[in-house]
PDB file of N, CA and C in Angstrom:
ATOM      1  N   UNK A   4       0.836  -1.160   0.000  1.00 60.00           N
ATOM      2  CA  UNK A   4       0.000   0.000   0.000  1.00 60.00           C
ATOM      3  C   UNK A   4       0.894   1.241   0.000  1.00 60.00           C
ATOM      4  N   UNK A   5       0.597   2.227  -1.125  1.00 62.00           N
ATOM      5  CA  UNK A   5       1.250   3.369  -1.315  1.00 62.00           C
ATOM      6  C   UNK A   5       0.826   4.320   0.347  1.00 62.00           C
ATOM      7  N   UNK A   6       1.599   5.108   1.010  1.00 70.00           N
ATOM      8  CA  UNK A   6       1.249   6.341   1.432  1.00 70.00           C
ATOM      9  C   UNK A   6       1.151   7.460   0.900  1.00 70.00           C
ATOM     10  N   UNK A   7       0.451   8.623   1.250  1.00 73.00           N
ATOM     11  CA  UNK A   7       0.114   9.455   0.983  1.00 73.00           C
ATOM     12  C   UNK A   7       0.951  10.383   0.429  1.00 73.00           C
ATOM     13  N   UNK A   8       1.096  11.182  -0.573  1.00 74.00           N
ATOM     14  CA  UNK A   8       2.120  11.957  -1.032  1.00 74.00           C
ATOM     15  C   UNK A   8       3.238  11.176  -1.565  1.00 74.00           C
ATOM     16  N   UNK A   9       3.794   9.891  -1.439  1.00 81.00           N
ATOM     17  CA  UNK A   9       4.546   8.753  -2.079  1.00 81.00           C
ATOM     18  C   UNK A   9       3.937   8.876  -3.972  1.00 81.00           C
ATOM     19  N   UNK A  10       5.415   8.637  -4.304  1.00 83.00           N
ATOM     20  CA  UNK A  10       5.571   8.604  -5.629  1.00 83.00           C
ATOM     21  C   UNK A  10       6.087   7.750  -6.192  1.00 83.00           C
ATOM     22  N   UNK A  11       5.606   7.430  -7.358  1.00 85.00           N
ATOM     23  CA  UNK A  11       6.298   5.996  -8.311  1.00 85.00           C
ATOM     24  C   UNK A  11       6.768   6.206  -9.525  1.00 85.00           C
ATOM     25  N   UNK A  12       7.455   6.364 -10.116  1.00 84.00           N
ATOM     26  CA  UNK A  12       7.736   6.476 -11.212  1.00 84.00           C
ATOM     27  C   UNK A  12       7.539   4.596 -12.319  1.00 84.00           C
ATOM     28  N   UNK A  13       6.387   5.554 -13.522  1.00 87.00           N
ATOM     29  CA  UNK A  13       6.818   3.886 -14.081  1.00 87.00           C
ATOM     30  C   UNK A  13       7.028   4.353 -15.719  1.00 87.00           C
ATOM     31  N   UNK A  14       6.995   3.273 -16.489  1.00 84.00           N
ATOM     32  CA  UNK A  14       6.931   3.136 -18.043  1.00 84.00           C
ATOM     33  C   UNK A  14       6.295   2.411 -18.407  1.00 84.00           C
ATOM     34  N   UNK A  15       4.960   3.052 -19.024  1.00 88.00           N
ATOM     35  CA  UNK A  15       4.007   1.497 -19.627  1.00 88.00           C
ATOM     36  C   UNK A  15       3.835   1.910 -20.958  1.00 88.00           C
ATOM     37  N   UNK A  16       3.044   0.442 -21.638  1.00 88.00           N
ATOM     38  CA  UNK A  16       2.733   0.990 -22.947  1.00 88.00           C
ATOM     39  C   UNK A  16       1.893   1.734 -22.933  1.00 88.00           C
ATOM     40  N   UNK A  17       1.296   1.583 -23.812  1.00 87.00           N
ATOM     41  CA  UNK A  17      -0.106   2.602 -24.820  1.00 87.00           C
ATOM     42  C   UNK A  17      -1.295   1.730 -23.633  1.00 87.00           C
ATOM     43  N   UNK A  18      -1.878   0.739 -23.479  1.00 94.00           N
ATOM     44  CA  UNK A  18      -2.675  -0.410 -22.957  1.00 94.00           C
ATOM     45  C   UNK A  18      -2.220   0.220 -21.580  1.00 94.00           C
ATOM     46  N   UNK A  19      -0.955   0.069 -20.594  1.00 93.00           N
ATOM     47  CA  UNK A  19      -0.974   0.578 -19.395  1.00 93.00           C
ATOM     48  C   UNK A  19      -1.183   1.869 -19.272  1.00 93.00           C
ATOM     49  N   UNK A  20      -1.046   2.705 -20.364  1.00 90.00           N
ATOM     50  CA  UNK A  20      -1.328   3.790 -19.798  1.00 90.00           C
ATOM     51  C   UNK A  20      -2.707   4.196 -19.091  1.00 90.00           C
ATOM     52  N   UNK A  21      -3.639   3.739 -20.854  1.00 94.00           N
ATOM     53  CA  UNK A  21      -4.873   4.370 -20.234  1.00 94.00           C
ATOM     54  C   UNK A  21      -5.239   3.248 -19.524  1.00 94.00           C
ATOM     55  N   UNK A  22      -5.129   1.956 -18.818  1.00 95.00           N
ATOM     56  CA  UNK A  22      -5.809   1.914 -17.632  1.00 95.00           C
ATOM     57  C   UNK A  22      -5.321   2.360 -16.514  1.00 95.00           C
ATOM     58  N   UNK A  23      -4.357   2.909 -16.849  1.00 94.00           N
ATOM     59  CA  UNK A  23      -3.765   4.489 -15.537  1.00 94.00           C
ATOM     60  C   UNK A  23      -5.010   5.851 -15.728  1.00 94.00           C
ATOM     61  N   UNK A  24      -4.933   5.861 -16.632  1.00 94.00           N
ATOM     62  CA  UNK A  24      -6.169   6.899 -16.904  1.00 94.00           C
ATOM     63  C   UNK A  24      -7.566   6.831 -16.066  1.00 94.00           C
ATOM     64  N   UNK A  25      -7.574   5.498 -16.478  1.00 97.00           N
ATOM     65  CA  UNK A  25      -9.126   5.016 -16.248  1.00 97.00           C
ATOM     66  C   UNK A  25      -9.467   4.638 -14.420  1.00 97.00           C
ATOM     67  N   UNK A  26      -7.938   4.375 -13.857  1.00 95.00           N
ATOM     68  CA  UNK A  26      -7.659   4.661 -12.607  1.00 95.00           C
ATOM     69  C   UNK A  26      -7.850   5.981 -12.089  1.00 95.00           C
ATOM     70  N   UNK A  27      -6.688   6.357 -12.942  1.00 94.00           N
ATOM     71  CA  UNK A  27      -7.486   8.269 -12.251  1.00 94.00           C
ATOM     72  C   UNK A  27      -8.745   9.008 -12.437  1.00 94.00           C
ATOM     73  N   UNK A  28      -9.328   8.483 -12.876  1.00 97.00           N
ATOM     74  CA  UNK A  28     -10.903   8.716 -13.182  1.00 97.00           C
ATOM     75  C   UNK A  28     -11.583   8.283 -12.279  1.00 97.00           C
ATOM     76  N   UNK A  29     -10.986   7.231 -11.967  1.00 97.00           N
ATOM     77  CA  UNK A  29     -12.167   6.615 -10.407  1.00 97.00           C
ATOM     78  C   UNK A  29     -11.246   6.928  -9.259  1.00 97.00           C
ATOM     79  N   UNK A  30     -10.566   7.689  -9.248  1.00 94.00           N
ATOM     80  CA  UNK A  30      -9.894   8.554  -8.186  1.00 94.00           C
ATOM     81  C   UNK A  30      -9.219   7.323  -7.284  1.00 94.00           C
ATOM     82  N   UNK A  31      -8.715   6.295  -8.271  1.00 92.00           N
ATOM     83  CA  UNK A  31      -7.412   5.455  -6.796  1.00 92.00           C
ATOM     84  C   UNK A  31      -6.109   6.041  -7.078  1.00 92.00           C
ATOM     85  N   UNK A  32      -5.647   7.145  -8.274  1.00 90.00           N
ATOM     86  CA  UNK A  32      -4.656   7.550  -8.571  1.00 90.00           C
ATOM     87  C   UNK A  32      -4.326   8.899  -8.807  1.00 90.00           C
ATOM     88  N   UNK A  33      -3.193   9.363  -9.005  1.00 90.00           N
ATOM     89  CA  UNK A  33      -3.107  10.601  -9.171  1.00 90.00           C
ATOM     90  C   UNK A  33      -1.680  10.695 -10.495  1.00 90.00           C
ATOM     91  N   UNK A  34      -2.124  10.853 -11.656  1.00 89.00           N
ATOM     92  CA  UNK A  34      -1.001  11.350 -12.625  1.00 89.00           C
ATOM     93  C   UNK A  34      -0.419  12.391 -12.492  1.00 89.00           C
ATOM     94  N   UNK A  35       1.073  12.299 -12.448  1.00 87.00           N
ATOM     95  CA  UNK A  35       1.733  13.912 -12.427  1.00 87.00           C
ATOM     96  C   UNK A  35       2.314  14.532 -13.236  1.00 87.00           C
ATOM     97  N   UNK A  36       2.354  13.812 -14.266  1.00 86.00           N
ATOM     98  CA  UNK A  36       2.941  13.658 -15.457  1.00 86.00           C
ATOM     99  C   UNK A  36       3.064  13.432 -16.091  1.00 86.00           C
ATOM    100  N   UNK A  37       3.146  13.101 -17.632  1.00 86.00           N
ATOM    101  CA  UNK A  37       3.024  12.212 -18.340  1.00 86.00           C
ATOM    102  C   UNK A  37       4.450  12.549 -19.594  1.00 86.00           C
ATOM    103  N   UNK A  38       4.889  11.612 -20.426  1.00 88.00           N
ATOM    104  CA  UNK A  38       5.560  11.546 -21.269  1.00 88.00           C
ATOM    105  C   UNK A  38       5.754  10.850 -22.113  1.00 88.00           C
ATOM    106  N   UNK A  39       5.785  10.890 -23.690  1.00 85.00           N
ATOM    107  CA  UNK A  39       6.225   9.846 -24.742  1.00 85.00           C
ATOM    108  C   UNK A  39       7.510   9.570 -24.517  1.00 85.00           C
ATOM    109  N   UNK A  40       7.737   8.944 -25.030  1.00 84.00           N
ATOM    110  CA  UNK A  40       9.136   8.232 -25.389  1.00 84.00           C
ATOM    111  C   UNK A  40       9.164   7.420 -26.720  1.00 84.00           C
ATOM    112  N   UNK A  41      10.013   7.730 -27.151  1.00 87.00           N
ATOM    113  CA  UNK A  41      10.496   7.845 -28.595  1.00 87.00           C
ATOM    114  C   UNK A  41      11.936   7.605 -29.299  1.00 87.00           C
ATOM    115  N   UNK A  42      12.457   6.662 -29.429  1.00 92.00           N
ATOM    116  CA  UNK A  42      13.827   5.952 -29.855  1.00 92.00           C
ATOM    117  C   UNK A  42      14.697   6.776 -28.454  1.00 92.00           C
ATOM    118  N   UNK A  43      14.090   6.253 -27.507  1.00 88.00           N
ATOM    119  CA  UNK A  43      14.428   7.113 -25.930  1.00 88.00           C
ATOM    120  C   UNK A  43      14.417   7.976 -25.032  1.00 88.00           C
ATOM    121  N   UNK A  44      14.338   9.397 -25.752  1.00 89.00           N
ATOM    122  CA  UNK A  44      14.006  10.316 -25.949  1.00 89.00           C
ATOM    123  C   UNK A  44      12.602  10.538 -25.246  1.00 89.00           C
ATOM    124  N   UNK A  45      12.595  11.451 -24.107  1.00 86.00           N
ATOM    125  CA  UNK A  45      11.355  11.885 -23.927  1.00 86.00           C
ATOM    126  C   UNK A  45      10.374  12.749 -24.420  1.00 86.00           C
ATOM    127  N   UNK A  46       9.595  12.803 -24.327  1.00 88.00           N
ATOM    128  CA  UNK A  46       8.301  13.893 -25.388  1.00 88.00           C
ATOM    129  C   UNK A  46       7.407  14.599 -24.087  1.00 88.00           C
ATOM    130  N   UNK A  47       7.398  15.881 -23.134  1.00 88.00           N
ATOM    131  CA  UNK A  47       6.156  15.692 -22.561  1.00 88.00           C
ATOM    132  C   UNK A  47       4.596  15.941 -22.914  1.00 88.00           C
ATOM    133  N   UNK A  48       3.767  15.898 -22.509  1.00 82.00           N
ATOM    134  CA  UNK A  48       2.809  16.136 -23.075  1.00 82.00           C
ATOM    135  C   UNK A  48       2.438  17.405 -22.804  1.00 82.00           C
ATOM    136  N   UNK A  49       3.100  18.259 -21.957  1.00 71.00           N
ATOM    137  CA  UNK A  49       2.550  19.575 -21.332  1.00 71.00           C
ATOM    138  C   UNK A  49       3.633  20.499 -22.347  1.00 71.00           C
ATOM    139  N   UNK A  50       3.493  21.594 -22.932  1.00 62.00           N
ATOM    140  CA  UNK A  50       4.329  22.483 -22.841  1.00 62.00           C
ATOM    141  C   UNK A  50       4.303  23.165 -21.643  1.00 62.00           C
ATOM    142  N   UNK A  51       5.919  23.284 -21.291  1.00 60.00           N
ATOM    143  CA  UNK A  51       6.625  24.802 -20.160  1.00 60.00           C
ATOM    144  C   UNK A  51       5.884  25.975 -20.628  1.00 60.00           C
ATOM    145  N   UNK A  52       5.636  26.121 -19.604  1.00 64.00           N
ATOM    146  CA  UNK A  52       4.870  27.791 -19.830  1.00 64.00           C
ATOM    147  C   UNK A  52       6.252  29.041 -19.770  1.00 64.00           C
ATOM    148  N   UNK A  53       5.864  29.835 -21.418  1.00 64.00           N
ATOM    149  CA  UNK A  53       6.736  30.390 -21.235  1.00 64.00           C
ATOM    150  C   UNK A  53       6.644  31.743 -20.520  1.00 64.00           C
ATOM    151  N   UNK A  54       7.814  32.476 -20.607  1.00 61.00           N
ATOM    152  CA  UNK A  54       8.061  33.468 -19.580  1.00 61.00           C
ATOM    153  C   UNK A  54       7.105  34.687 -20.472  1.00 61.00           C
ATOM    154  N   UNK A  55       6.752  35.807 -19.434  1.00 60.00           N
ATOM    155  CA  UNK A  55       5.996  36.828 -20.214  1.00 60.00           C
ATOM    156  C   UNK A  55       7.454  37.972 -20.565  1.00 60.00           C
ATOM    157  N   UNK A  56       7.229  38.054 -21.861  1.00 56.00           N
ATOM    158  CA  UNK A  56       8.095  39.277 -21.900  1.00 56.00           C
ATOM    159  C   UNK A  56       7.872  40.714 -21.286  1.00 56.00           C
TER     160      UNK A  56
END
């Protein structure tokens, strides 16, 4: 059993992901992040917010 504020880092496919999704939808999880990966290479899905000039 995870505690509270505890973090996991994992790597799943396409299939683990969204039943990570479908977890956080029925609220047993919490995503913090997400990322492709791509001949290794990470991709995130968020752009950095950029700075205001």
């Amino acid at each position: 059993m995870a505690l509270k504020g505890e973090r996991f880092r994992f790597y799943l496919s396409d299939e683990g992901y969204r039943n990570a999704k479908r977890s956080e939808q029925e609220g047993e999880i919490k995503i913090k992040s997400h990322a492709a990966v791509v001949d290794g290479k990470l991709y995130p899905d968020k752009k950095p917010r950029q700075q205001e000039r």
